[in-house]
Tab-separated table of C-alpha atoms and ligand atoms in Angstrom:
chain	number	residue	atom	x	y	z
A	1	UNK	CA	0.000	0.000	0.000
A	2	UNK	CA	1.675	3.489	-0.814
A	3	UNK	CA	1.817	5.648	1.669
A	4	UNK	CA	1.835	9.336	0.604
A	5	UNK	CA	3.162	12.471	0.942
A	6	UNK	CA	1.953	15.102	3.879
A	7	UNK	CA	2.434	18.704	4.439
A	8	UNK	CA	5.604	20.041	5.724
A	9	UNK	CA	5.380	20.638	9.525
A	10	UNK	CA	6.913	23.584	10.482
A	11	UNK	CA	9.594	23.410	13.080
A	12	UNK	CA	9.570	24.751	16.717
A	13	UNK	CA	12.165	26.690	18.265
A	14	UNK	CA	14.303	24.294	20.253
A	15	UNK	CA	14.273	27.081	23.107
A	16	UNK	CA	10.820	27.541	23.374
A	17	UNK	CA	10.735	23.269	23.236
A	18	UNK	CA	12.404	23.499	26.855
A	19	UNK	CA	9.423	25.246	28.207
A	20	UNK	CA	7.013	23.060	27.364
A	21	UNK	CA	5.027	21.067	30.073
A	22	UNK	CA	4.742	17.166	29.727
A	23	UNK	CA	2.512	15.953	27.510
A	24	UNK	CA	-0.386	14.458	29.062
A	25	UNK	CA	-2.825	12.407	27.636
A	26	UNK	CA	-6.269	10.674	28.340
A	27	UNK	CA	-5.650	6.487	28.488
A	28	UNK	CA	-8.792	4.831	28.187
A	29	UNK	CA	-7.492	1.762	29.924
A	30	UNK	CA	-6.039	3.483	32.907
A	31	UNK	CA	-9.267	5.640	32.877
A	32	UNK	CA	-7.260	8.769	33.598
A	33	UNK	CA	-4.238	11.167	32.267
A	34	UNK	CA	-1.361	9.864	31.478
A	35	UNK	CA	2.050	11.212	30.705
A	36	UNK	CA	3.371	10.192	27.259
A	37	UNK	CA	7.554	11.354	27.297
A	38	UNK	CA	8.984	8.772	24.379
A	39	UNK	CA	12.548	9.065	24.233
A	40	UNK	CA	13.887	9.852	20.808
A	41	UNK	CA	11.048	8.340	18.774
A	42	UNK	CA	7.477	8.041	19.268
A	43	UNK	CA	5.869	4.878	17.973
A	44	UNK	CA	2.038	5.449	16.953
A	45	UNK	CA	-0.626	3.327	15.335
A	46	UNK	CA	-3.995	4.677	14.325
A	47	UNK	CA	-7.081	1.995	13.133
A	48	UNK	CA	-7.927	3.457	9.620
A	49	UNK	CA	-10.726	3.458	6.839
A	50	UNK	CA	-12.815	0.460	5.513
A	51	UNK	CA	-12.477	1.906	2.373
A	52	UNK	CA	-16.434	1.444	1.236
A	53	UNK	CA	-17.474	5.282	1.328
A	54	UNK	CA	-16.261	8.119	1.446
A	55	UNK	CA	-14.224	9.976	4.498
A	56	UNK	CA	-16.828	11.976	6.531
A	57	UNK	CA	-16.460	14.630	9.176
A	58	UNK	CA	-16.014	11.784	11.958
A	59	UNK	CA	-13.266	10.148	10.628
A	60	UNK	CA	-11.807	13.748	10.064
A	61	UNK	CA	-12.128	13.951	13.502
A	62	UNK	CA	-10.722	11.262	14.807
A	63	UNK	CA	-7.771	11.295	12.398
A	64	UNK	CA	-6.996	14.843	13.230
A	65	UNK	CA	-7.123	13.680	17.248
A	66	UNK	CA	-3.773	11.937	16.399
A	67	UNK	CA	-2.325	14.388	13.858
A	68	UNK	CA	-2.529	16.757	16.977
A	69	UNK	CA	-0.536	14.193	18.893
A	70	UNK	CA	2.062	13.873	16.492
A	71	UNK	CA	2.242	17.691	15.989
A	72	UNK	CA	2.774	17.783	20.223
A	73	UNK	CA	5.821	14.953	19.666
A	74	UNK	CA	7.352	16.957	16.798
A	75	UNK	CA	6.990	19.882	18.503
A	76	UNK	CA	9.214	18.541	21.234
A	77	UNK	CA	12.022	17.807	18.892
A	78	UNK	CA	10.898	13.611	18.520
A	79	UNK	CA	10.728	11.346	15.453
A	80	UNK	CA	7.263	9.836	14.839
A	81	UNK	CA	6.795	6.638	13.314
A	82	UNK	CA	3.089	6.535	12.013
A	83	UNK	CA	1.609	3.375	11.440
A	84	UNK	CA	-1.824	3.226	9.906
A	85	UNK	CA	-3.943	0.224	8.337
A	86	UNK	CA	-6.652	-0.081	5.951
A	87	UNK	CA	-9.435	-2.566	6.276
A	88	UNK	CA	-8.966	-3.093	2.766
A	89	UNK	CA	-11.176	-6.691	2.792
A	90	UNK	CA	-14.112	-6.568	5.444
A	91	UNK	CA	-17.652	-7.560	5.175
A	92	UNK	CA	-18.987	-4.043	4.865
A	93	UNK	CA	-17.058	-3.634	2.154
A	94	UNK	CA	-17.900	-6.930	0.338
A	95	UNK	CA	-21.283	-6.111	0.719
A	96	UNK	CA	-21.283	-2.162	-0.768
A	97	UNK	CA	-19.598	-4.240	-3.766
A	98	UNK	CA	-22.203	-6.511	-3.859
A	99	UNK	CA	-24.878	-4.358	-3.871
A	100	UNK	CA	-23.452	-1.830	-6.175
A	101	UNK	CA	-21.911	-4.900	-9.227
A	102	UNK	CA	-18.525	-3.066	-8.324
A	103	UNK	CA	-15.597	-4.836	-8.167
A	104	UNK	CA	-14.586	-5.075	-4.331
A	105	UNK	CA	-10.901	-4.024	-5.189
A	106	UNK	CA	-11.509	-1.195	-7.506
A	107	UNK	CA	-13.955	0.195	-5.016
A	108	UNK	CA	-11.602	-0.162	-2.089
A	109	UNK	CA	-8.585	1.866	-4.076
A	110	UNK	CA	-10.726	4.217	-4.917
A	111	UNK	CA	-12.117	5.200	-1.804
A	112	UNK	CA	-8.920	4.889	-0.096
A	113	UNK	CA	-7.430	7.063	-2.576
A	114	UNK	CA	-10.136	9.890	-2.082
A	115	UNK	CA	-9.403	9.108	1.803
A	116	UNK	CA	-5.720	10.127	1.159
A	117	UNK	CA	-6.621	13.289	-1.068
A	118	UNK	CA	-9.169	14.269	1.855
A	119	UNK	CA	-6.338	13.875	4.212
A	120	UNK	CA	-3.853	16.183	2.478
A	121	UNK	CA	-6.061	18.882	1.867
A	122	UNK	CA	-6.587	18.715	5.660
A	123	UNK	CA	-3.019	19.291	6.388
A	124	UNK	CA	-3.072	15.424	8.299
A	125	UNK	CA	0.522	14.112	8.465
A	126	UNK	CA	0.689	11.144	6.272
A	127	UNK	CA	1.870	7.868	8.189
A	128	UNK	CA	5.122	6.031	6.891
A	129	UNK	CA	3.371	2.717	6.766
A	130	UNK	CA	0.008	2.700	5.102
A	131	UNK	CA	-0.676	-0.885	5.099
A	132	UNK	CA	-3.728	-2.693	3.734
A	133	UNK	CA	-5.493	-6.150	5.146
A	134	UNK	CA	-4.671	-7.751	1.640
A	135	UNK	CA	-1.170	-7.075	1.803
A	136	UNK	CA	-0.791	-8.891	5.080
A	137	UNK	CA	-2.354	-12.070	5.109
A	138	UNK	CA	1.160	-13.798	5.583
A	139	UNK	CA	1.351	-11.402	8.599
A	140	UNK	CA	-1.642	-12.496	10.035
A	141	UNK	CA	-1.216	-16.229	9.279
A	142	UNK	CA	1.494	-15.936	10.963
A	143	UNK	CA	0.410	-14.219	14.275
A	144	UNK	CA	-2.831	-16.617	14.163
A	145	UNK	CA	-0.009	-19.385	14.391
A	146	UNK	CA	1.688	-17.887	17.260
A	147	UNK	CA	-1.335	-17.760	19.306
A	148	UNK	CA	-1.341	-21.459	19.285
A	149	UNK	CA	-3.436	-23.136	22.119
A	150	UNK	CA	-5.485	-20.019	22.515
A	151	UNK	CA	-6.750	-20.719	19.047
A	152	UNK	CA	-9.925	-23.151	18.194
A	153	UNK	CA	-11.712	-24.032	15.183
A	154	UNK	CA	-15.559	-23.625	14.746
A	155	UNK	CA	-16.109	-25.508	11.355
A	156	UNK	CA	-13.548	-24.209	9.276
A	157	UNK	CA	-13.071	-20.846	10.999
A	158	UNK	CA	-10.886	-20.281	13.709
A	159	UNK	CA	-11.511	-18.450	16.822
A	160	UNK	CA	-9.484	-16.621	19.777
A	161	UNK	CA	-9.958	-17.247	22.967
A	162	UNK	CA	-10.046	-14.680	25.243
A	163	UNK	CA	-9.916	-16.745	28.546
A	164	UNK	CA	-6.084	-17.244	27.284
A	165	UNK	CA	-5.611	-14.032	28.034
A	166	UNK	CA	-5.825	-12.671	31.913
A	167	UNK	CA	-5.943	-9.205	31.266
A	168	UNK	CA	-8.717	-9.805	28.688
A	169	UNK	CA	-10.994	-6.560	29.574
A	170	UNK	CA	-8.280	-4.185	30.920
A	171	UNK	CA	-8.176	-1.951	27.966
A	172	UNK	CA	-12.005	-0.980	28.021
A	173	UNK	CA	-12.748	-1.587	31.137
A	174	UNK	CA	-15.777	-2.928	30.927
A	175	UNK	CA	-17.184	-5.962	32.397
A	176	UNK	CA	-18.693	-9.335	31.070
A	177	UNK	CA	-21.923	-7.656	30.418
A	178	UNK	CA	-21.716	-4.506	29.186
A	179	UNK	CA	-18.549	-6.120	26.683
A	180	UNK	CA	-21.437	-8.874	25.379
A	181	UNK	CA	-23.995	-6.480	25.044
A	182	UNK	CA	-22.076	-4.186	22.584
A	183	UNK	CA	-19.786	-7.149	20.802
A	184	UNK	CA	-22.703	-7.558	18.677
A	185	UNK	CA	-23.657	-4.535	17.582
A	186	UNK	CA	-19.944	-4.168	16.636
A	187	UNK	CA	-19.143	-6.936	14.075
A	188	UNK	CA	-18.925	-9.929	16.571
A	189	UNK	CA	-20.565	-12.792	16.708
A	190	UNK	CA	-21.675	-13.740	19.798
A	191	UNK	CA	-24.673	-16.096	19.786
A	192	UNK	CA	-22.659	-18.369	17.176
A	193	UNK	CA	-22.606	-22.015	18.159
A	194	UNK	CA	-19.885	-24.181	19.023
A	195	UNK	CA	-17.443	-21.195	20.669
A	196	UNK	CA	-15.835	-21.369	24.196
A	197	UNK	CA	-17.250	-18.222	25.238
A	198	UNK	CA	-19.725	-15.844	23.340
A	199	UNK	CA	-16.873	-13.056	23.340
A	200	UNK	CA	-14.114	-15.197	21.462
A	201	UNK	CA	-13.442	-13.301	18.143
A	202	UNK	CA	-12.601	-14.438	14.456
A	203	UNK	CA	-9.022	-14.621	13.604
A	204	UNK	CA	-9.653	-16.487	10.188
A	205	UNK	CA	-12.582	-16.759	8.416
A	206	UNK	CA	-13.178	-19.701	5.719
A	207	UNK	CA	-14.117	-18.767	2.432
A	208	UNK	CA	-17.979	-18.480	1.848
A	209	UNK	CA	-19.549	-18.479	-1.904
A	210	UNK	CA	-18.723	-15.220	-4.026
A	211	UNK	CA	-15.961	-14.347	-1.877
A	212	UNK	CA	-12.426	-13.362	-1.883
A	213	UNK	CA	-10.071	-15.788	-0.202
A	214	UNK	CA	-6.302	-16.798	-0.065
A	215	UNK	CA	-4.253	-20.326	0.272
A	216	UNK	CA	-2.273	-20.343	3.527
A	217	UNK	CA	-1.189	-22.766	6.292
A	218	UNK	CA	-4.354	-22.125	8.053
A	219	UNK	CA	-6.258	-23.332	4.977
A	220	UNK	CA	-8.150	-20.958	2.651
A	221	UNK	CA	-9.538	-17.919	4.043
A	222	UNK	CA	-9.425	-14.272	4.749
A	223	UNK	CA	-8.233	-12.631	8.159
A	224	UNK	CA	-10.522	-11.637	11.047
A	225	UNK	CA	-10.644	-8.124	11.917
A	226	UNK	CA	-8.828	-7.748	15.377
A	227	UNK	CA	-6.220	-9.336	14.166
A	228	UNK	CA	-5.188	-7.873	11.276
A	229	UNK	CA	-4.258	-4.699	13.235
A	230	UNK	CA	-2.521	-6.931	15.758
A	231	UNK	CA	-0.749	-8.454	12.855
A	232	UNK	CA	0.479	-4.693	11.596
A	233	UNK	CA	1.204	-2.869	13.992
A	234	UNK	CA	3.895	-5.598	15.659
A	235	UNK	CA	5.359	-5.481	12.358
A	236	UNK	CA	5.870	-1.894	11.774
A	237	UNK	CA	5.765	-0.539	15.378
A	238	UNK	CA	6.899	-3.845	17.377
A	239	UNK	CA	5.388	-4.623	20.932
A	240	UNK	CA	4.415	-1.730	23.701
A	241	UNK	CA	4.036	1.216	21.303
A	242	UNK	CA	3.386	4.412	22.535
A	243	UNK	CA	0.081	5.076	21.624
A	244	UNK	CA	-2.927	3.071	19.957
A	245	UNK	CA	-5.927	5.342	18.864
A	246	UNK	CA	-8.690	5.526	17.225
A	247	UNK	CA	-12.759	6.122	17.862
A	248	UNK	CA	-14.277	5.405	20.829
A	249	UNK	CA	-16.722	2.998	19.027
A	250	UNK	CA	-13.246	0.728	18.578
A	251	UNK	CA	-12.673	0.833	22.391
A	252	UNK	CA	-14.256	-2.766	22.610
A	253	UNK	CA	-14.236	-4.911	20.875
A	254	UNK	CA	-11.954	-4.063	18.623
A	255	UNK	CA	-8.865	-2.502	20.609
A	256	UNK	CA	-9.434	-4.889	23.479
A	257	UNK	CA	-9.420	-8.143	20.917
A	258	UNK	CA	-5.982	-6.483	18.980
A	259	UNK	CA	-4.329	-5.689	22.154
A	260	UNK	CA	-5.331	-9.760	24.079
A	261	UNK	CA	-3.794	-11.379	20.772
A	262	UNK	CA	-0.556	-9.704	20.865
A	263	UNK	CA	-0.211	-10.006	24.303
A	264	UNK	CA	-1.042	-13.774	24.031
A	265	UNK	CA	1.502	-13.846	20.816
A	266	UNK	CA	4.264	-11.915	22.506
A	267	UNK	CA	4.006	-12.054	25.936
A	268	UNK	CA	4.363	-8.256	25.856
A	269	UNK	CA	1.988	-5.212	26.275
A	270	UNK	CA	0.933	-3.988	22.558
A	271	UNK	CA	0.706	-0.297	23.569
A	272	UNK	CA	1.406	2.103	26.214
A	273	UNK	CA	-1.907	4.263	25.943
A	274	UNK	CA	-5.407	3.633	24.135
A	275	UNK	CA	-6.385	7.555	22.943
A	276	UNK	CA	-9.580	7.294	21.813
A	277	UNK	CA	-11.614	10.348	20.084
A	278	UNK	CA	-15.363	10.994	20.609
A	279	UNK	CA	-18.021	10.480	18.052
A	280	UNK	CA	-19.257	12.887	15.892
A	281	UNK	CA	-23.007	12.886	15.085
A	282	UNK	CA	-25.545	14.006	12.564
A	283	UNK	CA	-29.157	14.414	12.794
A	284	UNK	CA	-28.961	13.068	16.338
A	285	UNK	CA	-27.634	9.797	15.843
A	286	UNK	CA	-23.410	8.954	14.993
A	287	UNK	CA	-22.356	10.093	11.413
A	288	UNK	CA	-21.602	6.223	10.290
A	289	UNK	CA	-21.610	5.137	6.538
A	290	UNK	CA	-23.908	2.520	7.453
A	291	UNK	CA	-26.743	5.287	8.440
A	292	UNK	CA	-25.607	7.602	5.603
A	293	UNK	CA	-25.989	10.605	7.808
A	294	UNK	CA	-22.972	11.933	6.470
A	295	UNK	CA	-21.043	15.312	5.664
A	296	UNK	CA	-18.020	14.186	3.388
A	297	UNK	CA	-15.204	16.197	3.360
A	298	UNK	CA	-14.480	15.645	-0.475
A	299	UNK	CA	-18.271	17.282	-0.695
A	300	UNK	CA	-16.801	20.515	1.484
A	301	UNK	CA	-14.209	20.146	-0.723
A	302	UNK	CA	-16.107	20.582	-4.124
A	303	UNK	CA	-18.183	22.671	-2.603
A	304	UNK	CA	-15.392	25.098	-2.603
A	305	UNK	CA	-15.292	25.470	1.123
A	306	UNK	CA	-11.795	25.619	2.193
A	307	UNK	CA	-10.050	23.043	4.144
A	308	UNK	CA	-8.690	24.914	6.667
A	309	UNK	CA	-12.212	26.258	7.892
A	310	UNK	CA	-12.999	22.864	8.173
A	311	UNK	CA	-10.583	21.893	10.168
A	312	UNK	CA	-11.259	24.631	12.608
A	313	UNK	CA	-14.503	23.536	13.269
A	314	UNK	CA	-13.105	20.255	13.947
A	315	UNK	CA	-10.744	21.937	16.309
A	316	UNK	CA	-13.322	23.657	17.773
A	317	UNK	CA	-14.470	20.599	19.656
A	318	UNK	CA	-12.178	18.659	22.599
A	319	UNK	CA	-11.676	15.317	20.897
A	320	UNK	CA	-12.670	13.136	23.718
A	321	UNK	CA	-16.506	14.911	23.454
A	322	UNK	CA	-19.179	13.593	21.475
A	323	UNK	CA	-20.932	16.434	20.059
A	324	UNK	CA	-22.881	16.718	16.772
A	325	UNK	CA	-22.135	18.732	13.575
A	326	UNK	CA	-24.239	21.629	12.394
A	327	UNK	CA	-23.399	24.217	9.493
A	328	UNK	CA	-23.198	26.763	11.641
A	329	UNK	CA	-20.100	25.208	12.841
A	330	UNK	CA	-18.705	25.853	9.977
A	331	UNK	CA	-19.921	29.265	9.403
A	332	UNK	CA	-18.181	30.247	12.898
A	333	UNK	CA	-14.671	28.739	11.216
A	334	UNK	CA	-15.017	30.437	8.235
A	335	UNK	CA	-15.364	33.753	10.460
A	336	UNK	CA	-12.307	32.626	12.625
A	337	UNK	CA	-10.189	31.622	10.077
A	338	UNK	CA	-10.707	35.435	8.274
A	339	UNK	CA	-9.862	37.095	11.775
A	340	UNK	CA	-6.831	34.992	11.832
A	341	UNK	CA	-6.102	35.673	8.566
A	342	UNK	CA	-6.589	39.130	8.531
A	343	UNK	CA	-4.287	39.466	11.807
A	344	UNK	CA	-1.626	37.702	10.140
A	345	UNK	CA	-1.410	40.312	7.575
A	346	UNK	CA	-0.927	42.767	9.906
A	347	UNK	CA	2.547	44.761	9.554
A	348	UNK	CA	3.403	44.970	13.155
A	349	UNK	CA	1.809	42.688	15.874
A	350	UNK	CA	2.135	41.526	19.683
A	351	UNK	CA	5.313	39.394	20.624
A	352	UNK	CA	4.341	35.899	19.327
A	353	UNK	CA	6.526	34.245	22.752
A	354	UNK	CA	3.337	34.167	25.218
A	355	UNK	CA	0.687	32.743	22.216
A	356	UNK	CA	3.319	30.038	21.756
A	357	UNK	CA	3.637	28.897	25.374
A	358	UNK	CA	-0.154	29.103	25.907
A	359	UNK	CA	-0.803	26.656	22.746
A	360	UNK	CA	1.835	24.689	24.072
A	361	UNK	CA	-0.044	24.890	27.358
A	362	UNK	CA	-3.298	24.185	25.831
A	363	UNK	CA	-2.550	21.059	23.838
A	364	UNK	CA	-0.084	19.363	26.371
A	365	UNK	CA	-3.243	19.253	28.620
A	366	UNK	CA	-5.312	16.236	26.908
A	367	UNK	CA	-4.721	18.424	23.652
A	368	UNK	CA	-7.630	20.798	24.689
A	369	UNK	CA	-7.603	22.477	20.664
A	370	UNK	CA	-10.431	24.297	21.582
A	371	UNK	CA	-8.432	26.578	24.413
A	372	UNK	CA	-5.680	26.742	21.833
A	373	UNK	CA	-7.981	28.601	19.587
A	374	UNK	CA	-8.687	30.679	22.189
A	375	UNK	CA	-5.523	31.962	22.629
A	376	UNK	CA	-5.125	32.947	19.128
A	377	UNK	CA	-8.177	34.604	19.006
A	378	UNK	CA	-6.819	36.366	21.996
A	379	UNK	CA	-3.331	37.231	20.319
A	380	UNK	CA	-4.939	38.534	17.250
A	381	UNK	CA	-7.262	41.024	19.536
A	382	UNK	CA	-3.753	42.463	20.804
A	383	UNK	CA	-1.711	45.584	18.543
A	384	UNK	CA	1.722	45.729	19.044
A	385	UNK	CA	4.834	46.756	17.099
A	386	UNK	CA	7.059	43.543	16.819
A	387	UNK	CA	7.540	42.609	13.136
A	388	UNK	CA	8.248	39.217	13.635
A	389	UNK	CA	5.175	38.417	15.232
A	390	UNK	CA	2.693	37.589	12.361
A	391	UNK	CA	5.808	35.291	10.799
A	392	UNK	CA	6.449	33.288	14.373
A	393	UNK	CA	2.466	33.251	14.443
A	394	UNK	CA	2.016	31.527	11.073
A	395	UNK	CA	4.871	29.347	11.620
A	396	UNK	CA	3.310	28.263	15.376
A	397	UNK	CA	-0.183	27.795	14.582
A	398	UNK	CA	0.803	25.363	11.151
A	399	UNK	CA	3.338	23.457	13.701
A	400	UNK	CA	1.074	23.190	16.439
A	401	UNK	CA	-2.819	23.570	14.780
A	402	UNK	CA	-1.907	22.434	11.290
A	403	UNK	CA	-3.518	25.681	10.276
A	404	UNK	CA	-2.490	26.990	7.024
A	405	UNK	CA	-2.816	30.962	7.356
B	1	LIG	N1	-11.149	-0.131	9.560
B	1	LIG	C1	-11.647	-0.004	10.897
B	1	LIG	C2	-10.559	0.257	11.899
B	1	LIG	S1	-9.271	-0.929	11.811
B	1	LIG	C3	-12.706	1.092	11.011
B	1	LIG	O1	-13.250	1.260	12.085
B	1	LIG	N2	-12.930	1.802	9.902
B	1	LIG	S2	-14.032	2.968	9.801
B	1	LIG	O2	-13.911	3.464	8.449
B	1	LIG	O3	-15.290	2.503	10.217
B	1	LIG	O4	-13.615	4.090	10.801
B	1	LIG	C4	-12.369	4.753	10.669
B	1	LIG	C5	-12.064	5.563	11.933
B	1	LIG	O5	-13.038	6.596	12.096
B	1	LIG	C6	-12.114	4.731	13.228
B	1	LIG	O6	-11.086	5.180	14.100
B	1	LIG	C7	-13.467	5.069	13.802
B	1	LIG	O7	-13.468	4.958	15.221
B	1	LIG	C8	-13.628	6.530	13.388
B	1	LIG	N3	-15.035	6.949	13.281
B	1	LIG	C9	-16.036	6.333	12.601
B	1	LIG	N4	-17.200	7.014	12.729
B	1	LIG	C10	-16.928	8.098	13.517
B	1	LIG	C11	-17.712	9.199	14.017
B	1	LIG	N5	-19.004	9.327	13.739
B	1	LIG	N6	-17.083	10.131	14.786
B	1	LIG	C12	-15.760	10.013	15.072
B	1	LIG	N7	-14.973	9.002	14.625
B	1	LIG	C13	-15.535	8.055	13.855
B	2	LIG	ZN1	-7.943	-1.327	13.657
């Protein structure tokens, strides 16, 4: 899978670097803030697109959640090694094929591709290892194999099971109940006969009529879901990463199931924090391509709205709150992004020094982007008569916001 090419992040000043506070961020598993200080390089894996629709404003949202992260590392002088996956054979998309007499691969490249445009014009960094399902299959074959014991066959498909693992349920915290009463509703399969335990997830799924699968050890087949993220992300990042992310609605099952196998397969934690970014909704209920309440961002785009409004209004919501979209939110960050714009241009400004520290401020606290917009809405209220200012301003707010002025 190619990976692609991302904007140019703008460097910090290594003395302003030394004033920043630790970053702290909010761990779903230890259900509190957490420091994140990697030492040289930062090691990050984010769960991406089933490529059977288009990218809408919730995916923006959540992929944005981690290009903030990044943005923080950077910021503090660290390498980032970006890992992201694409669920590039899944039923959903199977069955958007189906319905539509498309061929499954052409439509997956060709959303994916119009993901990877989307990103761009969002200023997202791109990760160094974009790495598809289909791709992998010998990865995943071969984690499946290294779970051994903890792996069963129901018919021809083969299962996981979670009992293997004794800190099954430590990454969502939830317990028995609540986990079986939302496993369903998110692509497992609990009321299936002949498993160990309703929560035990697919690793390998036998072929069924009219679909795609490949030879391996295993026999024929295609991989389970959980595991093909397991399966790429030890083989780009390697075992206890810094950070795993994604949308809360991956939480459980799907982080918790990832997370058991490797730690089965490895005997080692998969990652050091689970980030996960709150939904966005529509209409009252979560934007999902399944609903088709959805704002696309390639629609913004040929609307002619620019992409930097829209990622303001994206900032202009904490990324661990659910909240819903409305176009007003967009009218506000087309107003913002004018101000800003218009300060910028501004021969003579306030020092740029204090802005800087209070965005560093801001987004080292749980990267709360809506007090960093704040504080330039504050700075460009300010005269003053340094020169530099609108320059370091720019520079700061594209480093730190990914906001193209
Ligand atoms: N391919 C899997 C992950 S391995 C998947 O969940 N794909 S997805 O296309 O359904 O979602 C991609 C990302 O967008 C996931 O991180 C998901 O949590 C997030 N996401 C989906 N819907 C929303 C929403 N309404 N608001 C915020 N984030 C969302
Ligand atoms: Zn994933």
């Amino acid at each position: 899978m190619r990976a692609w090419t991302g904007p140019e992040i703008p460097t910090i000043d290594p003395a302003a670097r030394d004033e920043m506070p630790t970053l702290r961020l909010h761990d779903t598993r230890s259900g509190s803030l957490v420091d994140s200080a990697p030492e040289g390089t930062a090691r990050l894996y984010v769960c991406g697109i089933t490529p059977y629709d288009a990218t809408h404003l919730g995916h923006a949202a959540t992929y944005l959640t981690f290009d903030l992260l990044q943005r923080q590392w950077l910021a503090r002088g660290l390498d980032v090694v970006y890992t992201q996956n694409v669920t590039d054979v899944d039923d959903p998309l199977l069955e958007r094929a189906e319905a539509t007499g498309e061929d499954w691969q052409a439509l997956a490249e060709r959303e994916t591709e119009l993901f990877r445009t989307d990103m761009t014009a969002l200023r997202m960094r791109a990760p160094q290892h974009y790495v598809g399902a289909v791709e992998s299959i010998d990865l995943v074959t071969d984690l499946v194999a290294r779970l051994g014991e903890s792996v069963y066959r129901v018919d021809d498909d083969l299962y996981f099971d979670v009992h293997a693992d004794a800190a099954f349920g430590s990454v969502s915290n939830l317990d028995e109940e609540a986990m079986r009463a939302v496993f369903g509703e998110r692509g497992g399969d609990p009321d299936r006969a002949g498993k160990r335990d309703p929560l035990d997830c697919l690793v390998w799924q036998a072929p069924r009529p009219g679909e795609p699968s490949w030879e391996s050890p295993l026999g024929p087949g295609r991989p389970g879901w959980h595991i093909e993220c397991a399966a790429i992300a030890l083989q780009h990042l390697g075992t206890d990463f810094d950070v795993q992310g994604g949308g809360s609605d991956l939480a459980f099952p799907h982080h918790e199931m990832s997370a058991s196998e490797a730690r089965v397969a490895t005997g080692e934690e998969f990652a050091r924090a689970f980030v996960h970014a709150g939904m966005v909704g529509l209409d009252g209920e979560k934007m999902s391509k399944s609903k088709g309440n959805l704002v696309l961002v390639s629609a913004l785009r040929e609307a002619g709205t620019d992409p930097m409004a829209v990622r303001l209004a994206l900032l202009a919501h904490h990324y661990r709150s659910d909240w819903e979209w409305f176009d007003t939110d967009l009218t506000q960050a087309k107003d913002r992004l004018r101000r800003w714009r218009t300060a910028v241009e501004r021969p003579t400004g306030a020092p740029a020094g204090a802005l800087v520290a209070d965005l560093a401020a801001a987004l080292s606290d749980d990267l709360d982007a809506p007090r960093a917009l704040e504080a330039v809405d504050a700075w460009t209220a300010l005269d003053g008569t340094d020169a530099e200012a609108s320059q370091e301003v720019r520079a700061a707010v594209d480093a730190l916001l990914g906001v193209a002025l």
